[in-house]
Short mmCIF file of C-alpha atoms and ligand atoms in Angstrom, two decimals:
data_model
loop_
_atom_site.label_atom_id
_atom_site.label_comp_id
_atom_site.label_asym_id
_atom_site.label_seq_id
_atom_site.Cartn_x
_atom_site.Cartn_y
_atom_site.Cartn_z
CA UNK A 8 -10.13 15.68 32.12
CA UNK A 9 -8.08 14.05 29.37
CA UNK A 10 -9.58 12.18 26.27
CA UNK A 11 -7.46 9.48 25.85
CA UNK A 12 -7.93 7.17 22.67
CA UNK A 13 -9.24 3.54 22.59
CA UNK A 14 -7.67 1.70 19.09
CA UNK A 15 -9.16 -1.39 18.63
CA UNK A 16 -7.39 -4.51 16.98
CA UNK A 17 -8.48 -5.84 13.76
CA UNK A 18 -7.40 -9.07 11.97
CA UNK A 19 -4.41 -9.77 14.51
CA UNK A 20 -6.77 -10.72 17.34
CA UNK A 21 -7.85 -13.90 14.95
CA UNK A 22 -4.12 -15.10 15.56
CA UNK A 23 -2.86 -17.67 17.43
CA UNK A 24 0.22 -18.10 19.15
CA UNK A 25 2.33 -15.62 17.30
CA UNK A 26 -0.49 -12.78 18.40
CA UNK A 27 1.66 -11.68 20.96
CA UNK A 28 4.77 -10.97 18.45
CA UNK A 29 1.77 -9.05 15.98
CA UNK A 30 0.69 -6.78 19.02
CA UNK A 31 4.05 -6.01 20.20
CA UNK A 32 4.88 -4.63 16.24
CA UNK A 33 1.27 -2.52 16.22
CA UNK A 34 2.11 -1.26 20.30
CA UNK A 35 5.68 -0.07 19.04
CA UNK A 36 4.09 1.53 15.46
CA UNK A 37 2.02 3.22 17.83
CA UNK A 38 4.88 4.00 19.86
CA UNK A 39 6.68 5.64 16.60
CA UNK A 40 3.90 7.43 15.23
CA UNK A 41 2.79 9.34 18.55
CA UNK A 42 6.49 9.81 19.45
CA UNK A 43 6.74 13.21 17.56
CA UNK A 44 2.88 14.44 18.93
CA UNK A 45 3.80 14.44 22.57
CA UNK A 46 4.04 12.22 25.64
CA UNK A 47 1.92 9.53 25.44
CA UNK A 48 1.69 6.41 27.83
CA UNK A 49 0.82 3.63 25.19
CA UNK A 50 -0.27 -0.33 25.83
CA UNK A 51 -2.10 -2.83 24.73
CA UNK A 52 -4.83 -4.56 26.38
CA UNK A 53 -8.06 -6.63 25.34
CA UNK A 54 -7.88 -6.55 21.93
CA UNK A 55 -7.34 -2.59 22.30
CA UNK A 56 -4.27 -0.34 22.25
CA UNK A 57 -4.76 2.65 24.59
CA UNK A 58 -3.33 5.62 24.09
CA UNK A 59 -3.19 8.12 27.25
CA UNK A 60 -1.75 11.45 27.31
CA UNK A 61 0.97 12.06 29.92
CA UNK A 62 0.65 15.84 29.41
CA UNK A 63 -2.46 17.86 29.56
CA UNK A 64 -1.19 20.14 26.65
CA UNK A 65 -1.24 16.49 24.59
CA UNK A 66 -2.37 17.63 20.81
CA UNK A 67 -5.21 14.71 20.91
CA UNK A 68 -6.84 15.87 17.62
CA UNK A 69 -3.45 14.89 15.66
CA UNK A 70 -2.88 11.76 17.82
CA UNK A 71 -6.23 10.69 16.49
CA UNK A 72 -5.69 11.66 12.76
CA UNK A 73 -2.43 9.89 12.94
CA UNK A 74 -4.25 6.69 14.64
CA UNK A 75 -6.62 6.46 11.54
CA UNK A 76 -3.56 5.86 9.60
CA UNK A 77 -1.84 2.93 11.65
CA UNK A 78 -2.53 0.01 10.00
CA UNK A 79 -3.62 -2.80 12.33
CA UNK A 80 -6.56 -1.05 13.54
CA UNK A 81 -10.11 -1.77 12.50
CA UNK A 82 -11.87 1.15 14.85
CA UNK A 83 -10.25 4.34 16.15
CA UNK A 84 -12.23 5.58 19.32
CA UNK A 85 -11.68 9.13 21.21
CA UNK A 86 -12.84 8.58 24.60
CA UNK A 87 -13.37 10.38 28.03
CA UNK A 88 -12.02 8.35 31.09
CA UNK A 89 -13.46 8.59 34.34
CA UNK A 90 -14.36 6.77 37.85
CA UNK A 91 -16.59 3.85 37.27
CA UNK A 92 -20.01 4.82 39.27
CA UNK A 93 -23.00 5.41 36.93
CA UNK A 94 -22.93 9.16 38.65
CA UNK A 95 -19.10 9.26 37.34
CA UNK A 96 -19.85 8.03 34.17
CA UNK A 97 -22.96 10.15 33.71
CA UNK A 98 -21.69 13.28 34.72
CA UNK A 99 -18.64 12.40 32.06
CA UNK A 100 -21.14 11.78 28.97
CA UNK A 101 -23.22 14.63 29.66
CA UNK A 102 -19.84 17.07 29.44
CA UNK A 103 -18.06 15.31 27.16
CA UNK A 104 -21.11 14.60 24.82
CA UNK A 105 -22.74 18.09 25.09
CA UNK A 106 -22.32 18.64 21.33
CA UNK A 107 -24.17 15.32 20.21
CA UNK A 108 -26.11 15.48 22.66
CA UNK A 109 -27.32 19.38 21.26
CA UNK A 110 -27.28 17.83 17.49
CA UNK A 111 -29.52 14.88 17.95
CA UNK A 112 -32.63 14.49 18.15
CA UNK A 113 -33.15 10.63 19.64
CA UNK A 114 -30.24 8.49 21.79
CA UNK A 115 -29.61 5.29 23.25
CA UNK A 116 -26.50 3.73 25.67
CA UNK A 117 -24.99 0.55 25.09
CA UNK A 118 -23.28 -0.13 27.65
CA UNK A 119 -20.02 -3.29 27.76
CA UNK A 120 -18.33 -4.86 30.19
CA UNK A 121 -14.85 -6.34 30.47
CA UNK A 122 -14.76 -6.25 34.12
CA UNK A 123 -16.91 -9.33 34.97
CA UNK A 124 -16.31 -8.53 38.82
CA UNK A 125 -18.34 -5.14 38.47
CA UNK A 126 -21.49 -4.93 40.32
CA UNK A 127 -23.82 -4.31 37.92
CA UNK A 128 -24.69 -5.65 34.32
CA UNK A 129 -24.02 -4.22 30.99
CA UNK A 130 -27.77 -3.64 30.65
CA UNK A 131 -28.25 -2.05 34.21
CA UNK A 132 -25.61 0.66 33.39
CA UNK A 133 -27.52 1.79 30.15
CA UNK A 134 -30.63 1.85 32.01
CA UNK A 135 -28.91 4.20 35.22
CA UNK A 136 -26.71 6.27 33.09
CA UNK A 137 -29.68 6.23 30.04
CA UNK A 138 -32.51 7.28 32.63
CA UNK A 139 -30.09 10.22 33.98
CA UNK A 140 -28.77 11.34 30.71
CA UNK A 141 -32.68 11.41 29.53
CA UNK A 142 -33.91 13.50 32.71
CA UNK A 143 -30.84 15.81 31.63
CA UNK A 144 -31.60 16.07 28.00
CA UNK A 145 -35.35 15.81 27.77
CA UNK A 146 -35.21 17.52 24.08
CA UNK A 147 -33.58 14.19 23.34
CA UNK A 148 -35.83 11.16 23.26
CA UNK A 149 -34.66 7.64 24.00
CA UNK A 150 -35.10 5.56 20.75
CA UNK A 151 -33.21 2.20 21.67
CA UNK A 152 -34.05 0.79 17.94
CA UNK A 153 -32.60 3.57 15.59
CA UNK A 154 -31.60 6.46 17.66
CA UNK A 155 -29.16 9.11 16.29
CA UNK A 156 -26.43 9.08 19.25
CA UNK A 157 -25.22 6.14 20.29
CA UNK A 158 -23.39 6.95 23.84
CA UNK A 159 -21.17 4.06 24.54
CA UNK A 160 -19.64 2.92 28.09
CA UNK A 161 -17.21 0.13 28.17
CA UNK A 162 -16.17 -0.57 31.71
CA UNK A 163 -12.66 -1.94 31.76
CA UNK A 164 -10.85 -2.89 34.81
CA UNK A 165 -9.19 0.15 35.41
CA UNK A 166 -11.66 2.70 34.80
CA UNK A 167 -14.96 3.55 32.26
CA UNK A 168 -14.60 5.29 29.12
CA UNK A 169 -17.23 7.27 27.59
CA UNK A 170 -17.42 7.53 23.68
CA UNK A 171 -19.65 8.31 20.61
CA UNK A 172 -19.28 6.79 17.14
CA UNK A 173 -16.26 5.11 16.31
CA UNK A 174 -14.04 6.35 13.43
CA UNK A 175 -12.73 4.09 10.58
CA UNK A 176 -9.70 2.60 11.24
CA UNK A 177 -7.26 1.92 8.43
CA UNK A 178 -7.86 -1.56 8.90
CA UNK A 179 -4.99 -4.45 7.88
CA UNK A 180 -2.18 -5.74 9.47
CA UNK A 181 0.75 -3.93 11.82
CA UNK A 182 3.52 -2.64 9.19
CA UNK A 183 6.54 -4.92 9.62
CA UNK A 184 4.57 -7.87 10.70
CA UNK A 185 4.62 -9.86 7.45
CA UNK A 186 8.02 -8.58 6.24
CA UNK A 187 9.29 -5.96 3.95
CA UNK A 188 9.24 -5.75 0.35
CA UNK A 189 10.77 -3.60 -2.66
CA UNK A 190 7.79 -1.34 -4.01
CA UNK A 191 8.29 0.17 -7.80
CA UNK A 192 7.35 3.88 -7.02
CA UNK A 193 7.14 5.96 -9.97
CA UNK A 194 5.23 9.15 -10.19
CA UNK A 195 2.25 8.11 -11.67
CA UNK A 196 -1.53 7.42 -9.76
CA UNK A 197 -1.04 3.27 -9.72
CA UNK A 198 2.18 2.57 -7.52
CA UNK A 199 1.27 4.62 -4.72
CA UNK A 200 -1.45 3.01 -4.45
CA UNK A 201 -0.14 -0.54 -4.69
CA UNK A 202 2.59 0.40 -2.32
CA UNK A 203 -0.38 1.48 0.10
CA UNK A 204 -1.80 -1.68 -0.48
CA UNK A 205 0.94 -3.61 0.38
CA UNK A 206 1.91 -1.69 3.68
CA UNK A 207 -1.81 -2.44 4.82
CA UNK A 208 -1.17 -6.00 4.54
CA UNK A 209 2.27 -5.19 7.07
CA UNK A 210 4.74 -5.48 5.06
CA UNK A 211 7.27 -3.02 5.31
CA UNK A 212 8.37 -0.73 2.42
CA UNK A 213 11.38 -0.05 0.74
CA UNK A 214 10.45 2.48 -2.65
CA UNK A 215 12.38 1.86 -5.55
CA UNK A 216 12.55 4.54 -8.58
CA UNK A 217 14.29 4.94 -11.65
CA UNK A 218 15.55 8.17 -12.45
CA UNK A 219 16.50 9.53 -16.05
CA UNK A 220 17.94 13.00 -16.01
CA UNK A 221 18.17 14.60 -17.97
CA UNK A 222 15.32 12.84 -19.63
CA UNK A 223 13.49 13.55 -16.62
CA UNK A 224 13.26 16.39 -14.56
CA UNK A 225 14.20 16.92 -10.63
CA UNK A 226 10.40 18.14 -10.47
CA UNK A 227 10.04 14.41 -11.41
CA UNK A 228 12.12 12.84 -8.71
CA UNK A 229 10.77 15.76 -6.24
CA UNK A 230 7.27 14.61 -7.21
CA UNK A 231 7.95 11.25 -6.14
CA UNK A 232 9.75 12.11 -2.27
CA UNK A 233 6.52 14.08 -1.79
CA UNK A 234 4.41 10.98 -2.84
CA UNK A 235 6.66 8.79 -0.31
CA UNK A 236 6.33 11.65 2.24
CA UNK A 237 1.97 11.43 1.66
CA UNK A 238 2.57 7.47 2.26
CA UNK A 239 4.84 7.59 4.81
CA UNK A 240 2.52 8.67 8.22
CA UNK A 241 0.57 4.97 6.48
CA UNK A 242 4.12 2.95 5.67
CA UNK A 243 6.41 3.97 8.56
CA UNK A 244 9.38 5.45 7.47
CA UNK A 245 11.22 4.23 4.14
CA UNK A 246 14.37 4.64 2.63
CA UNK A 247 13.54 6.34 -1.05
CA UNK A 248 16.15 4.26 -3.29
CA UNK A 249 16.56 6.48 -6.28
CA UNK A 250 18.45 4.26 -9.11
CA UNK A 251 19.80 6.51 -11.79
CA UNK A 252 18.38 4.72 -15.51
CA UNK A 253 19.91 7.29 -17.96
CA UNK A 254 22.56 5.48 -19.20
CA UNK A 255 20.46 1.69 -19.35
CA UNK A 256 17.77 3.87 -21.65
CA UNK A 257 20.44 5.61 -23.65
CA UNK A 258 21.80 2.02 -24.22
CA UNK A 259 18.27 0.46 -24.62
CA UNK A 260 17.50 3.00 -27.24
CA UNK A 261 20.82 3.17 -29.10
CA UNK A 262 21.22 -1.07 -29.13
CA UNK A 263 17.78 -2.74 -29.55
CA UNK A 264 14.82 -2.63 -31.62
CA UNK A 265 12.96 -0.16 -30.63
CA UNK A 266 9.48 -2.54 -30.22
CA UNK A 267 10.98 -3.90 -27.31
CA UNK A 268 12.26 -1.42 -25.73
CA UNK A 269 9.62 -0.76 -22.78
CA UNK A 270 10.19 -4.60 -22.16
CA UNK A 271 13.97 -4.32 -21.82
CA UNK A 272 13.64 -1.50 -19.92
CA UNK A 273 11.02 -2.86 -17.37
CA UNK A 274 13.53 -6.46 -17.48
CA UNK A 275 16.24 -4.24 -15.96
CA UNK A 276 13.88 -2.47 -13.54
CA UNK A 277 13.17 -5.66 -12.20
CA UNK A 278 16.86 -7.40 -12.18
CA UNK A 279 17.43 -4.24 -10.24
CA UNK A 280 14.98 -4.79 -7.72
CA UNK A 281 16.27 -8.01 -6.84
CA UNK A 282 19.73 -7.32 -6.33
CA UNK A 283 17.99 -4.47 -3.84
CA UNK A 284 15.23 -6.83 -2.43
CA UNK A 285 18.14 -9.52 -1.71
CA UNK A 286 20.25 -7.14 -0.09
CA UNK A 287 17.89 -5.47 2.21
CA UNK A 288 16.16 -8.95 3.24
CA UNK A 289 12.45 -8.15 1.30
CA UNK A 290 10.65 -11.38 0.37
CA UNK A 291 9.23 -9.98 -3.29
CA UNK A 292 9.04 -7.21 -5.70
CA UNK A 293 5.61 -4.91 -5.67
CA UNK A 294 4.91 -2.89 -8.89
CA UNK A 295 1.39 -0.91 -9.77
CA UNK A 296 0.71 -2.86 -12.86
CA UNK A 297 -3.12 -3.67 -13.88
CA UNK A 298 -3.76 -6.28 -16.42
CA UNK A 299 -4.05 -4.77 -20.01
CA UNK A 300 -3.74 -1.25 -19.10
CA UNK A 301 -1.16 -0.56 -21.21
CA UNK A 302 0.84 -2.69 -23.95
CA UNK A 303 3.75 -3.18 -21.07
CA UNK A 304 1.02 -5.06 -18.71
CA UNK A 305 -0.58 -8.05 -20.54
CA UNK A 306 0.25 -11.24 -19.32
CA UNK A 307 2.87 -12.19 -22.11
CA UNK A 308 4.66 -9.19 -20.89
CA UNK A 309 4.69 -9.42 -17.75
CA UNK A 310 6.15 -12.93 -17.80
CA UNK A 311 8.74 -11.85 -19.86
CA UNK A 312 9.40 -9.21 -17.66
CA UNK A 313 9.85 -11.08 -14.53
CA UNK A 314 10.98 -13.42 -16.38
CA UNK A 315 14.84 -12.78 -15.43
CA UNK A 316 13.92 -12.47 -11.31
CA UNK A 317 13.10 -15.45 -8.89
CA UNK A 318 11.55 -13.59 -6.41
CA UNK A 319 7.90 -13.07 -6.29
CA UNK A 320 6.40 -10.09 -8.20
CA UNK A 321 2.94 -8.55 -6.24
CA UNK A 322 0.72 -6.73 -8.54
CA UNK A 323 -1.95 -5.60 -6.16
CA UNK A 324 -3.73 -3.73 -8.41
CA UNK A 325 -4.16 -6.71 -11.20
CA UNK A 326 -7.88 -6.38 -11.39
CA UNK A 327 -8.68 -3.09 -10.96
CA UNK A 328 -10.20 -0.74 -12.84
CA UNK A 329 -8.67 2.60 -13.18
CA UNK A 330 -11.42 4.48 -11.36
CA UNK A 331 -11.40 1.31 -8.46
CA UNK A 332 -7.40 2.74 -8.45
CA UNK A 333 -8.28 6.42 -8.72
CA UNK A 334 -10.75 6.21 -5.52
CA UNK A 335 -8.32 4.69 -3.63
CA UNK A 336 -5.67 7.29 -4.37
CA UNK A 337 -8.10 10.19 -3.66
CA UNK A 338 -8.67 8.64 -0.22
CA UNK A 339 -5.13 8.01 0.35
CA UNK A 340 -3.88 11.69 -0.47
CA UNK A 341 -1.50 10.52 -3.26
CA UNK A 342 -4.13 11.43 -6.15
CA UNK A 343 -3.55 15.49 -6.52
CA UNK A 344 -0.05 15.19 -6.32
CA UNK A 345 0.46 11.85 -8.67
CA UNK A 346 -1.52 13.74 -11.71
CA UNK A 347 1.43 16.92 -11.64
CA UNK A 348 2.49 16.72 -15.32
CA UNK A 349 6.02 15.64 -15.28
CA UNK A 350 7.62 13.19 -17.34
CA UNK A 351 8.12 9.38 -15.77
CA UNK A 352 11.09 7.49 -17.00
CA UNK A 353 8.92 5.25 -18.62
CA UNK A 354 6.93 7.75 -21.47
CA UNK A 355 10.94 8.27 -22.65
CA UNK A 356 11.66 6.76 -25.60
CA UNK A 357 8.52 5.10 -25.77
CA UNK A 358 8.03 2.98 -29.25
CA UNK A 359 5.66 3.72 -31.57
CA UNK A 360 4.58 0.34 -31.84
CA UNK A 361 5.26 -1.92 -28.79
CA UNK A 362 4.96 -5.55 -28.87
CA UNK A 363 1.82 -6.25 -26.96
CA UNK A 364 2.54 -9.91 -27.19
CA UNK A 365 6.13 -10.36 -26.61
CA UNK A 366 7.96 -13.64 -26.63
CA UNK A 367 10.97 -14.46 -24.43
CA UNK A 368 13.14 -15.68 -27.01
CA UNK A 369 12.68 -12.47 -29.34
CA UNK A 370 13.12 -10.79 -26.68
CA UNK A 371 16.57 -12.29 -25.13
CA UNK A 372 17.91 -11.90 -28.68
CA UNK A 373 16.73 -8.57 -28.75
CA UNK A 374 18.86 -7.40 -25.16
CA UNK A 375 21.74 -9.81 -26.25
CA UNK A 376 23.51 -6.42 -27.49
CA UNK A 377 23.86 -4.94 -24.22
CA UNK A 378 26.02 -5.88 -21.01
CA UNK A 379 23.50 -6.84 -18.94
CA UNK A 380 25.18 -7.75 -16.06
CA UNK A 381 27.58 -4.56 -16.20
CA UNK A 382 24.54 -2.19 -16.80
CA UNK A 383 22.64 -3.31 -13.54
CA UNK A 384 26.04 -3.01 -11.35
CA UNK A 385 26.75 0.39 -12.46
CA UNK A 386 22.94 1.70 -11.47
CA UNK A 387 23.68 0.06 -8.05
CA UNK A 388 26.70 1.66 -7.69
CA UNK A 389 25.06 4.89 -7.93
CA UNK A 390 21.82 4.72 -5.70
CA UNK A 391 20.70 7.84 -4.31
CA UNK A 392 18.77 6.69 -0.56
CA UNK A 393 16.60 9.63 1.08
CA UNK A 394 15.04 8.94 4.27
CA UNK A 395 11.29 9.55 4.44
CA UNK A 396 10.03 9.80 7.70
CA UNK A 397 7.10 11.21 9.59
P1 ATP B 5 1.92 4.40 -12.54
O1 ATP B 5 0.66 5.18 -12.47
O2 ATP B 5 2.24 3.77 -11.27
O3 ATP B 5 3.06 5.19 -13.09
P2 ATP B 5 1.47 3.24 -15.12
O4 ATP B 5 0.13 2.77 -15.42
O5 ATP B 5 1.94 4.53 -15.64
O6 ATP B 5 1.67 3.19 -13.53
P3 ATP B 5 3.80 1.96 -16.20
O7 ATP B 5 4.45 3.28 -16.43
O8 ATP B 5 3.77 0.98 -17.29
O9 ATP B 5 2.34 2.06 -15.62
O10 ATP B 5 4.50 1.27 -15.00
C1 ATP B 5 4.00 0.14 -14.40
C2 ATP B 5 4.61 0.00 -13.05
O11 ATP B 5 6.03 -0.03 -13.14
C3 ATP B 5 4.33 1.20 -12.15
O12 ATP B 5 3.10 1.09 -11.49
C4 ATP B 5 5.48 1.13 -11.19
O13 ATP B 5 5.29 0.13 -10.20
C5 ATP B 5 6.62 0.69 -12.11
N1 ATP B 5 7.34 1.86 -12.63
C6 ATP B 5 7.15 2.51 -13.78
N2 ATP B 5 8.00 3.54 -13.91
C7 ATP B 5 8.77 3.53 -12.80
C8 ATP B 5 9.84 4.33 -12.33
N3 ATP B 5 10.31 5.37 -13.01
N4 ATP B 5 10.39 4.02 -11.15
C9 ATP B 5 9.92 2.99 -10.43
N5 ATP B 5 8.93 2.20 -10.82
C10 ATP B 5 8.35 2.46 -11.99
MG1 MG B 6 4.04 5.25 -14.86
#
């Protein structure tokens, strides 16, 4: 008999009309992410995307990993299918749940219903398939209040699925549902994160990193394709924009006091971002800052820094703390490979003494040496795109 795997809706099913256009963008993530396990028959039905192997050979262990990272998805469920006669469904738990049922000590069956036209109620079918399940385990007592295994049925109106405990799912909203945005990626632990964050809420991702050889190494820019490969079974697959920043630092350093320079710098990042975001249709600009964390991310300099952009920055991680950020990278995957030790763009040419509390007009005179508009055209000119894909 096949498992088959039971992924059950999260914040979507709280929308209205539009629900329909939100399912049909989780069904065909689905449809994407299984496409490279095997043959998979995938729909969606009461608040719950099935997904059924076609083929017995069907590698159901990674279909459910890669479930628990579709975002959408507020429980992932691996469940046995089967006729739907409390014999049927018995005979199904006590196979399929042979392992539980040899690890715990107490158990209970909650049964549910979608199939209002079945014969018996919910509470009927725990009591038949609970009564034979406890003749065939009698090591395992029935503790309805705080039992150990939970055995769930849920009669649907094609058949009855037998399950234990529900995984996590990765909770949020189907990627490409609310959009796409440009995400600053560098190599450090923050902007992986905050590009996670952002997918979760289903917006689509396009990475964005500056690149300063010789400054910086291609261990650098090869640390930061493996960081968007680690995302990309969460994000769908991206298109890694690699913008080369040597000669806007070299110019930066050579033109401008040096006190400003991280500003300057992180001005152009963003003017660059635009001109991507505005080309490839994404509705804002997501970076991995965290207020005061470093002189570069107080408030005075982040206005000034987004200062020469209209489009929305997103700063997910505003209010974290560092270890709030760190957790959430060590859950994520990103954390081992984000704290390699090779140089980011940003750490070159670094001033000794940056302005913590720059103004605008100091600064504008301070970039007034440089061809702005010239500089930014020139990185454009020479993207680098890799494809990340699962
Ligand atoms: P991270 O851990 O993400 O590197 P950080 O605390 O080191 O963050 P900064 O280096 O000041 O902070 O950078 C702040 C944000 O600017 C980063 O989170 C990222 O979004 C963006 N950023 C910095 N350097 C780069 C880069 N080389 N390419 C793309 N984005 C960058
Ligand atoms: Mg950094």
């Amino acid at each position: 008999m096949n498992d088959i795997l039971l992924l059950k809706q999260g914040e979507i099913v709280l929308k209205g009309l539009n629900r329909r256009v939100f399912e049909d963008k989780l069904v065909s993530n689905v449809r994407r992410r299984m496409a490279h396990i095997g043959k998979f028959k995938i729909y969606a039905a009461q608040s719950t995307v099935y997904v059924e192997p076609l083929e017995e050979s069907a590698d159901m262990d990674a279909a459910f990993e890669a479930a628990r990272q579709i975002f959408g998805f507020v429980a992932v469920v691996r469940a046995a299918a089967c006729e739907k006669t409390p014999e049927a469904i018995f005979e199904t738990a006590r196979r399929y749940l042979a392992g539980d049922f040899a690890r715990a000590k107490s158990f209970k069956v909650e049964s549910k219903r979608s199939d209002k036209a079945y014969p018996m109620t919910s509470i009927q079918v725990s009591q038949t398939v609970g009564g034979l399940l406890s003749d065939a385990f009698p090591e395992v007592a029935v503790d309805v209040h705080d039992p150990e295994l939970t055995v769930n049925i849920e009669i649907r109106e094609t058949a009855a699925y037998v399950h234990s405990v529900p995984a996590l799912g990765a909770g949020g909203m189907p990627v490409g549902s609310c959009g796409s945005a440009v995400s600053m990626l560098s190599g450090g632990i923050d902007s992986p994160v905050s590009t996670w964050m952002t997918a979760k809420r289903g917006v689509h991702i396009i990475p964005v990193h500056f690149f300063s050889f010789p400054y910086t190494s291609e261990l650098a820019k090869q640390k930061v394709i493996d960081l968007a490969k680690i995302l990309a079974p969460w994000c769908g697959r991206m298109k890694l924009e690699i913008v080369p920043f040597t000669h806007i630092q070299e110019e930066i350093r050579d033109k401008c006091p040096e006190e400003y320079f991280t500003v300057i710098m992180r001005r152009f990042m963003t003017r660059i971002c635009e001109r991507i975001a505005l080309r490839d249709n994404c509705g804002a600009i997501v970076t991995g800052e965290s207020l005061g964390q470093v002189a570069s991310q107080t408030m005075q300099a982040m206005a000034v820094t987004q200062e020469p952009v209209r489009i929305p920055v997103l700063r997910p991680l505003v209010c974290m703390d560092k270890r709030e950020i760190i957790e959430i990278a060590r859950k994520i995957g990103t954390f081992e490979t984000s704290i390699l030790p090779y140089e980011d763009c940003c750490t070159v040419f670094t001033p000794r003494h940056p302005r913590t509390k720059p103004r605008l007009e100091e600064v504008r005179e301070a970039e007034s040496p440089l061809d702005v508009d010239g500089l930014v055209e020139e990185a454009l000119a020479h993207i680098e795109s890799v494809i990340i894909s699962k």
